Amino acid sequence: MSGRKGDSPTKLNVLLTNGRFPVTLDLARQLKLAGHRVYVVDPMHYHVCKFSTAVRKSYYVPAPHVDPAGYIRAVLHAIDDSHIDLVLPMHEEIFYLAESDEPKIQKRLFAPPFEVLLRLHNKWEFSQWLTAGGLDTPKAWLIRNMDDVRQLDSSKEYALKPVFGRSASKVFHLKPGKPLPDDCDVDEENHYIAQEWTYGERLCTYAVVRQGQIRASAIYPVQDTIDGSSSVYFKAVEHPRIQEYVERLIARLGEFTGQLAFDFITTADGRVLVIECNPRSTSGIHLFSRTPELAYMFGETSPTKPPVVARPGPKKQVAPAMLMVPLKSHPNVKQWIRHLFRLMSTRDVMFNARDLGPTLMQPFLLTSYYKICQEKGGMKLKDMFQWDVTWGPRGEDLRRIRERMERSNRELGGGEKVSDVAPNGYQSN
């Protein structure tokens, strides 16, 4: 880990926008190490942060996916009640908060304006924006219905996924000679993107950016996952070409402030491509575990310290999730033995001898989670864990979002957005 040790320049009351994810717990501990006071809000009664000594108070709040206005009111109450200085978005709550017109939230939210978030999160808009800036990304098509899918070149492979998707949910691998998926829910209110399938090594990046300057960054390969996408084992690597790409991309964002995470693929012929963006907290935060260095970057009012970079060294894992890695993700014995070695030899980000509550309460929490799954009609655990904090506009909300994006695209002009529209409205980049 690079960066200079020392006291954080400012001690803050920090509000994390959920308390359920391992990365939230890890960040709470890092913030405490930096001298900050940590609070969380969450629609779950019980979650890992509720039992952590790193968190001073947990607020039970309405689910933003179900009651956005109620969630905003609850966040405002937490801001007033705990004198919050900084709001750090952990998941898709960021969109509800950034869209709100509440000055107390806007002043404290560590995030860019809502229109910028939309451009980064919407996979089609992001792909268009990258292409306009000369940044390499797979060729893509906007898919509005199954007829658009049938118009794709059937001799090629594609990744088909919702433009507002997350965590490999509803991602289809289209292959030549194979039938089209019958459970693809693309329609006028749920557009998809088709990207040319690219083979290569998958890597992820995470960065904290303040006023266009990278203040913390990490690069790590995707190795062990529980859903084919979300990493549960973390090993920092150095990759100069990816670092250069990230710097070029962030330079195009101007005076951006917030968190940025990108999914990359590097190919055998030397291409470095960005697949998609998460403009919020991600598991890359684990690479700074047990240090205050990342937390210092959130607390600074102006950049004074050198940027912090996660260097190759100690590995990290989310041990409960590593135990859930499916056998099929390691198709041969050699790969499975490597997975078991990583499981047995890598430090767990959940366990902390000075903060045993989250570990000791795992059986109780797991029972609570499965009870919620039953109450939701047999919902899968990974879906239950996210559904109430996800963002997916529909109906009038979606119409308003699209109008805002169109207005933003017109205001940008000057080649910032590339769009070739065929007679039927079918678009590609």
XYZ file of C-alpha atoms in Angstrom:
429
model
C 0.000 0.000 0.000
C 1.429 3.354 -0.987
C 0.590 6.630 0.715
C 1.835 8.573 3.704
C 0.612 7.677 7.177
C -0.666 10.337 9.472
C -3.778 11.794 10.981
C -6.761 12.358 8.764
C -7.121 16.112 8.160
C -10.775 16.100 9.179
C -12.799 13.925 11.561
C -16.266 13.430 10.119
C -19.630 11.918 10.938
C -20.070 9.579 7.953
C -23.320 7.945 6.840
C -23.112 4.724 4.766
C -26.228 4.098 2.671
C -26.619 0.446 3.636
C -25.119 -1.829 6.246
C -25.565 -5.299 4.759
C -22.620 -5.870 2.438
C -19.168 -7.095 3.502
C -17.690 -4.069 1.733
C -19.826 -1.769 3.908
C -18.482 -3.411 7.053
C -14.917 -3.195 5.759
C -15.268 0.475 4.854
C -16.855 1.246 8.232
C -13.831 -0.261 9.959
C -11.436 1.668 7.732
C -13.288 4.915 8.448
C -13.092 4.247 12.179
C -9.332 3.672 11.894
C -9.089 7.116 10.273
C -10.877 8.662 13.241
C -14.295 9.132 11.630
C -17.606 8.311 13.339
C -19.690 5.908 11.249
C -23.459 5.524 10.937
C -25.548 3.413 8.553
C -29.087 3.274 7.186
C -30.598 0.046 5.882
C -34.067 -1.392 5.069
C -33.040 -4.616 6.857
C -33.622 -4.861 10.586
C -30.530 -7.018 10.973
C -27.293 -6.788 8.994
C -23.542 -7.177 9.644
C -22.939 -3.521 10.459
C -25.605 -3.557 13.160
C -23.320 -5.777 15.254
C -20.050 -3.993 14.518
C -18.211 -1.799 16.981
C -17.139 0.336 14.004
C -20.713 1.638 13.638
C -22.161 4.003 16.201
C -25.788 3.705 15.138
C -27.867 1.856 12.562
C -31.115 3.372 11.295
C -33.896 1.106 10.030
C -35.349 2.851 6.976
C -37.883 2.240 4.170
C -36.555 0.416 1.129
C -35.702 2.908 -1.651
C -36.878 0.423 -4.305
C -40.323 0.314 -2.681
C -40.676 3.743 -1.057
C -38.140 6.207 -2.499
C -39.683 9.230 -0.780
C -39.720 7.418 2.560
C -36.079 6.462 2.136
C -35.110 10.081 1.428
C -37.015 11.286 4.504
C -35.265 8.667 6.639
C -31.837 9.678 5.329
C -32.650 13.307 6.135
C -33.618 12.271 9.660
C -30.316 10.418 10.076
C -28.410 13.462 8.794
C -30.091 15.685 11.367
C -30.050 13.182 14.222
C -26.362 12.276 13.931
C -25.081 15.567 12.500
C -23.804 13.829 9.370
C -21.018 15.545 7.411
C -20.571 13.063 4.566
C -22.850 10.517 2.851
C -21.031 7.640 1.122
C -23.224 5.633 -1.285
C -22.603 1.893 -1.107
C -24.947 0.559 -3.793
C -27.712 1.795 -6.083
C -29.162 3.981 -3.338
C -26.858 6.521 -4.957
C -29.410 7.159 -7.725
C -32.284 7.896 -5.350
C -30.094 10.264 -3.360
C -28.518 12.023 -6.346
C -31.923 12.557 -7.964
C -33.419 14.059 -4.829
C -33.648 17.833 -4.661
C -32.833 17.920 -0.956
C -29.999 20.432 -0.319
C -28.905 18.613 2.859
C -28.302 15.451 0.854
C -26.758 17.115 -2.195
C -24.296 19.031 -0.025
C -23.042 15.864 1.692
C -23.317 13.183 -1.002
C -19.961 11.958 -2.319
C -21.153 11.605 -5.902
C -21.358 13.541 -9.179
C -24.572 15.117 -10.536
C -27.403 12.770 -11.439
C -26.984 13.181 -15.218
C -23.331 12.131 -14.970
C -24.309 9.061 -12.953
C -26.852 8.122 -15.625
C -24.281 8.367 -18.408
C -21.885 6.126 -16.494
C -24.433 3.593 -15.232
C -26.524 3.174 -18.393
C -24.479 0.614 -20.322
C -25.612 1.892 -23.727
C -24.986 5.556 -22.954
C -21.610 4.682 -21.419
C -20.607 2.675 -24.485
C -21.574 5.581 -26.745
C -19.643 8.036 -24.601
C -16.504 5.868 -24.652
C -16.670 5.512 -28.427
C -17.056 9.256 -28.880
C -13.929 9.792 -26.805
C -11.826 7.297 -28.729
C -11.659 4.829 -25.819
C -11.708 1.146 -26.725
C -14.854 -0.798 -25.862
C -16.675 -3.685 -27.540
C -18.930 -2.803 -30.458
C -22.465 -2.503 -29.154
C -26.108 -2.310 -30.212
C -29.125 -0.897 -28.386
C -31.804 -3.569 -28.073
C -35.423 -2.453 -27.596
C -37.202 -5.749 -28.337
C -36.582 -9.322 -29.455
C -36.804 -8.280 -33.114
C -33.655 -6.209 -32.523
C -31.977 -9.335 -31.119
C -32.901 -11.292 -34.241
C -31.294 -8.599 -36.422
C -27.881 -9.224 -34.878
C -25.315 -11.064 -36.981
C -26.025 -14.671 -36.014
C -22.463 -15.732 -36.882
C -21.046 -13.787 -33.921
C -21.187 -14.077 -30.128
C -22.737 -11.364 -27.962
C -23.261 -10.434 -24.332
C -26.907 -9.385 -24.001
C -27.808 -7.525 -20.788
C -30.098 -4.771 -19.447
C -28.761 -1.232 -19.774
C -29.570 -0.734 -16.077
C -28.413 -4.200 -15.004
C -26.082 -5.261 -12.188
C -24.095 -8.241 -10.841
C -24.415 -10.441 -13.945
C -28.208 -10.461 -13.507
C -30.064 -11.251 -16.744
C -26.841 -11.515 -18.761
C -27.165 -13.844 -21.761
C -24.329 -15.250 -23.847
C -25.638 -15.471 -27.422
C -23.783 -18.043 -29.522
C -24.006 -19.004 -33.222
C -26.392 -21.875 -33.803
C -27.878 -21.668 -30.314
C -31.522 -20.709 -29.640
C -32.273 -17.230 -28.331
C -33.156 -17.020 -24.620
C -36.861 -17.338 -23.862
C -36.603 -15.518 -20.520
C -35.140 -12.265 -21.835
C -37.472 -9.524 -20.592
C -36.390 -6.801 -23.037
C -39.166 -4.367 -23.946
C -39.744 -0.653 -24.401
C -39.415 -0.083 -20.659
C -36.401 -2.349 -20.247
C -33.842 -1.758 -22.979
C -30.857 -4.082 -23.335
C -27.413 -3.691 -24.838
C -25.753 -6.305 -27.036
C -21.952 -6.191 -26.880
C -19.702 -8.279 -29.067
C -18.447 -11.090 -26.855
C -14.777 -10.565 -26.041
C -12.502 -13.307 -24.760
C -9.589 -12.454 -22.482
C -8.570 -11.787 -18.895
C -11.115 -9.973 -16.771
C -9.929 -7.268 -14.382
C -11.664 -4.655 -12.257
C -10.628 -1.221 -11.062
C -11.784 0.965 -8.202
C -10.987 4.634 -7.658
C -11.842 7.554 -5.416
C -11.802 10.771 -7.424
C -11.991 14.317 -6.117
C -12.312 17.272 -8.501
C -10.930 15.218 -11.369
C -7.915 13.913 -9.428
C -7.506 10.220 -8.608
C -6.965 10.045 -4.854
C -7.069 6.247 -4.414
C -7.009 3.385 -6.895
C -6.833 -0.390 -7.159
C -6.649 -2.957 -9.969
C -7.471 -6.625 -9.413
C -8.253 -9.681 -11.566
C -11.584 -11.508 -11.438
C -10.807 -14.989 -10.094
C -13.277 -16.487 -7.621
C -16.922 -15.431 -7.967
C -20.274 -16.739 -6.755
C -22.249 -15.552 -9.787
C -19.665 -15.336 -12.567
C -19.239 -11.617 -11.972
C -18.926 -10.490 -8.344
C -15.444 -11.174 -6.979
C -15.014 -12.664 -3.515
C -11.207 -13.032 -3.676
C -8.986 -9.993 -4.103
C -5.374 -9.618 -5.151
C -4.032 -6.239 -6.234
C -2.004 -6.154 -9.430
C -0.145 -3.503 -11.372
C -1.289 -2.937 -14.938
C 0.115 0.257 -16.511
C -2.119 0.129 -19.599
C -5.292 -0.176 -17.537
C -4.095 2.600 -15.243
C -3.455 4.808 -18.271
C -6.924 4.016 -19.644
C -8.557 4.939 -16.321
C -6.650 8.229 -16.211
C -7.733 9.111 -19.769
C -11.338 8.252 -18.977
C -11.434 10.286 -15.787
C -9.804 13.229 -17.568
C -12.819 13.270 -19.908
C -15.111 13.631 -16.896
C -13.666 17.018 -15.934
C -14.154 18.069 -12.301
C -15.635 14.712 -11.308
C -15.997 13.846 -7.624
C -17.108 10.398 -6.535
C -16.255 6.714 -6.682
C -15.632 4.936 -9.992
C -15.253 1.246 -10.751
C -14.728 -0.286 -14.193
C -14.825 -3.813 -15.585
C -12.033 -4.468 -18.099
C -11.065 -7.227 -20.490
C -7.533 -7.539 -21.861
C -7.256 -9.672 -24.999
C -4.500 -11.914 -26.333
C -3.831 -9.451 -29.169
C -3.169 -6.607 -26.734
C -6.494 -4.741 -26.608
C -7.627 -3.159 -23.332
C -11.396 -2.673 -23.292
C -13.848 -1.316 -20.740
C -17.065 -3.325 -20.533
C -19.073 -1.267 -18.042
C -18.929 1.151 -15.122
C -20.180 1.197 -11.520
C -20.118 4.807 -10.237
C -20.261 3.786 -6.558
C -18.581 1.647 -3.920
C -17.429 -1.811 -5.016
C -15.463 -4.675 -3.557
C -12.209 -3.032 -4.622
C -12.438 -1.326 -1.227
C -11.322 -4.628 0.345
C -7.816 -4.094 -1.053
C -7.398 -1.278 1.496
C -8.695 -3.404 4.378
C -7.213 -2.850 7.872
C -5.655 0.490 6.909
C -6.982 4.072 7.203
C -5.386 5.252 3.950
C -8.486 5.020 1.722
C -10.632 6.551 4.462
C -8.282 9.551 4.634
C -9.059 10.272 0.975
C -12.777 10.519 1.753
C -12.129 12.877 4.645
C -9.820 15.359 2.949
C -11.277 18.742 2.021
C -8.567 19.421 -0.568
C -5.928 17.075 -2.018
C -2.790 17.406 0.135
C -1.498 13.829 0.440
C -0.066 11.637 -2.332
C -2.647 9.333 -3.950
C -3.066 5.910 -2.363
C -2.546 2.865 -4.591
C -3.268 -0.738 -3.646
C 0.030 -2.533 -4.329
C 0.533 -6.270 -4.906
C 0.884 -7.998 -1.566
C -1.537 -9.520 0.949
C -4.634 -11.123 -0.555
C -8.148 -10.688 0.821
C -11.302 -12.797 0.659
C -14.915 -12.812 1.777
C -14.676 -16.271 3.359
C -18.437 -17.037 3.669
C -18.839 -16.219 -0.017
C -15.724 -18.207 -0.987
C -17.410 -21.248 0.561
C -20.336 -20.676 -1.811
C -18.262 -20.559 -5.015
C -19.885 -23.173 -7.284
C -17.834 -26.176 -8.381
C -18.597 -25.476 -12.057
C -16.639 -22.205 -11.872
C -13.454 -24.311 -11.568
C -13.906 -27.001 -14.224
C -10.818 -29.090 -13.435
C -9.212 -30.512 -10.306
C -6.130 -28.297 -10.553
C -8.200 -25.107 -10.568
C -10.358 -26.352 -7.685
C -7.264 -27.160 -5.596
C -6.009 -23.618 -6.239
C -9.357 -22.285 -5.048
C -9.141 -24.365 -1.857
C -5.604 -23.126 -1.256
C -6.756 -19.515 -1.579
C -9.653 -20.239 0.764
C -7.403 -21.732 3.429
C -4.505 -19.271 3.180
C -6.151 -15.874 2.661
C -7.245 -13.392 5.304
C -11.023 -12.960 5.626
C -12.236 -9.350 5.478
C -15.203 -10.202 7.713
C -13.221 -11.564 10.674
C -11.610 -9.089 13.023
C -10.513 -10.077 16.529
C -11.324 -6.561 17.764
C -14.779 -6.604 16.176
C -16.172 -10.122 16.585
C -19.871 -9.274 16.454
C -20.332 -9.559 12.665
C -18.606 -12.975 12.614
C -20.351 -14.391 15.673
C -23.743 -13.294 14.380
C -23.363 -14.993 10.974
C -25.618 -17.990 11.856
C -28.333 -15.651 13.124
C -28.002 -13.366 10.093
C -28.123 -16.245 7.622
C -31.287 -17.553 9.289
C -32.780 -14.067 9.074
C -31.860 -13.784 5.383
C -33.457 -17.117 4.484
C -36.598 -16.149 6.378
C -36.836 -13.015 4.245
C -36.347 -15.168 1.128
C -39.298 -17.323 2.205
C -41.436 -14.251 2.850
C -40.597 -13.048 -0.669
C -41.985 -16.226 -2.233
C -38.792 -18.222 -2.412
C -36.555 -15.456 -3.708
C -32.926 -16.476 -4.229
C -30.549 -15.281 -1.532
C -28.368 -13.207 -3.870
C -31.467 -11.504 -5.314
C -32.992 -10.869 -1.882
C -29.764 -9.277 -0.726
C -30.053 -6.550 -3.359
C -33.614 -6.137 -4.562
C -34.754 -3.481 -2.075
C -31.742 -1.210 -2.700
C -31.652 -1.503 -6.503
C -32.677 1.228 -8.917
C -34.659 0.491 -12.072
C -36.917 3.272 -13.339
C -40.229 2.302 -14.945
C -43.270 4.072 -16.324
C -43.348 7.812 -15.706
C -40.009 7.695 -13.873
C -38.357 6.061 -16.876
C -39.861 8.599 -19.270
C -38.497 11.413 -17.128
C -35.061 9.789 -16.956
C -34.892 9.385 -20.727
C -35.908 13.012 -21.242
C -33.121 14.118 -18.913
C -30.600 12.019 -20.816
C -31.752 13.354 -24.187
C -31.532 16.921 -22.893
C -28.067 16.222 -21.504
C -26.947 14.738 -24.838
C -28.169 17.799 -26.730
C -26.378 20.121 -24.318
C -23.124 18.191 -24.716
C -23.100 18.289 -28.509
C -19.735 18.690 -30.200
C -19.309 14.996 -30.890
C -19.592 13.973 -27.251
C -22.253 11.459 -28.234
C -22.210 9.218 -31.290
C -25.482 7.734 -32.499
C -26.224 5.975 -35.749
C -29.947 5.353 -35.979
C -31.286 2.908 -38.540
C -34.763 3.462 -40.034
C -36.396 1.272 -37.383
C -34.616 3.032 -34.518
C -32.115 0.196 -34.106
C -28.809 1.719 -32.925
C -25.212 0.600 -32.901
C -21.835 2.060 -32.140
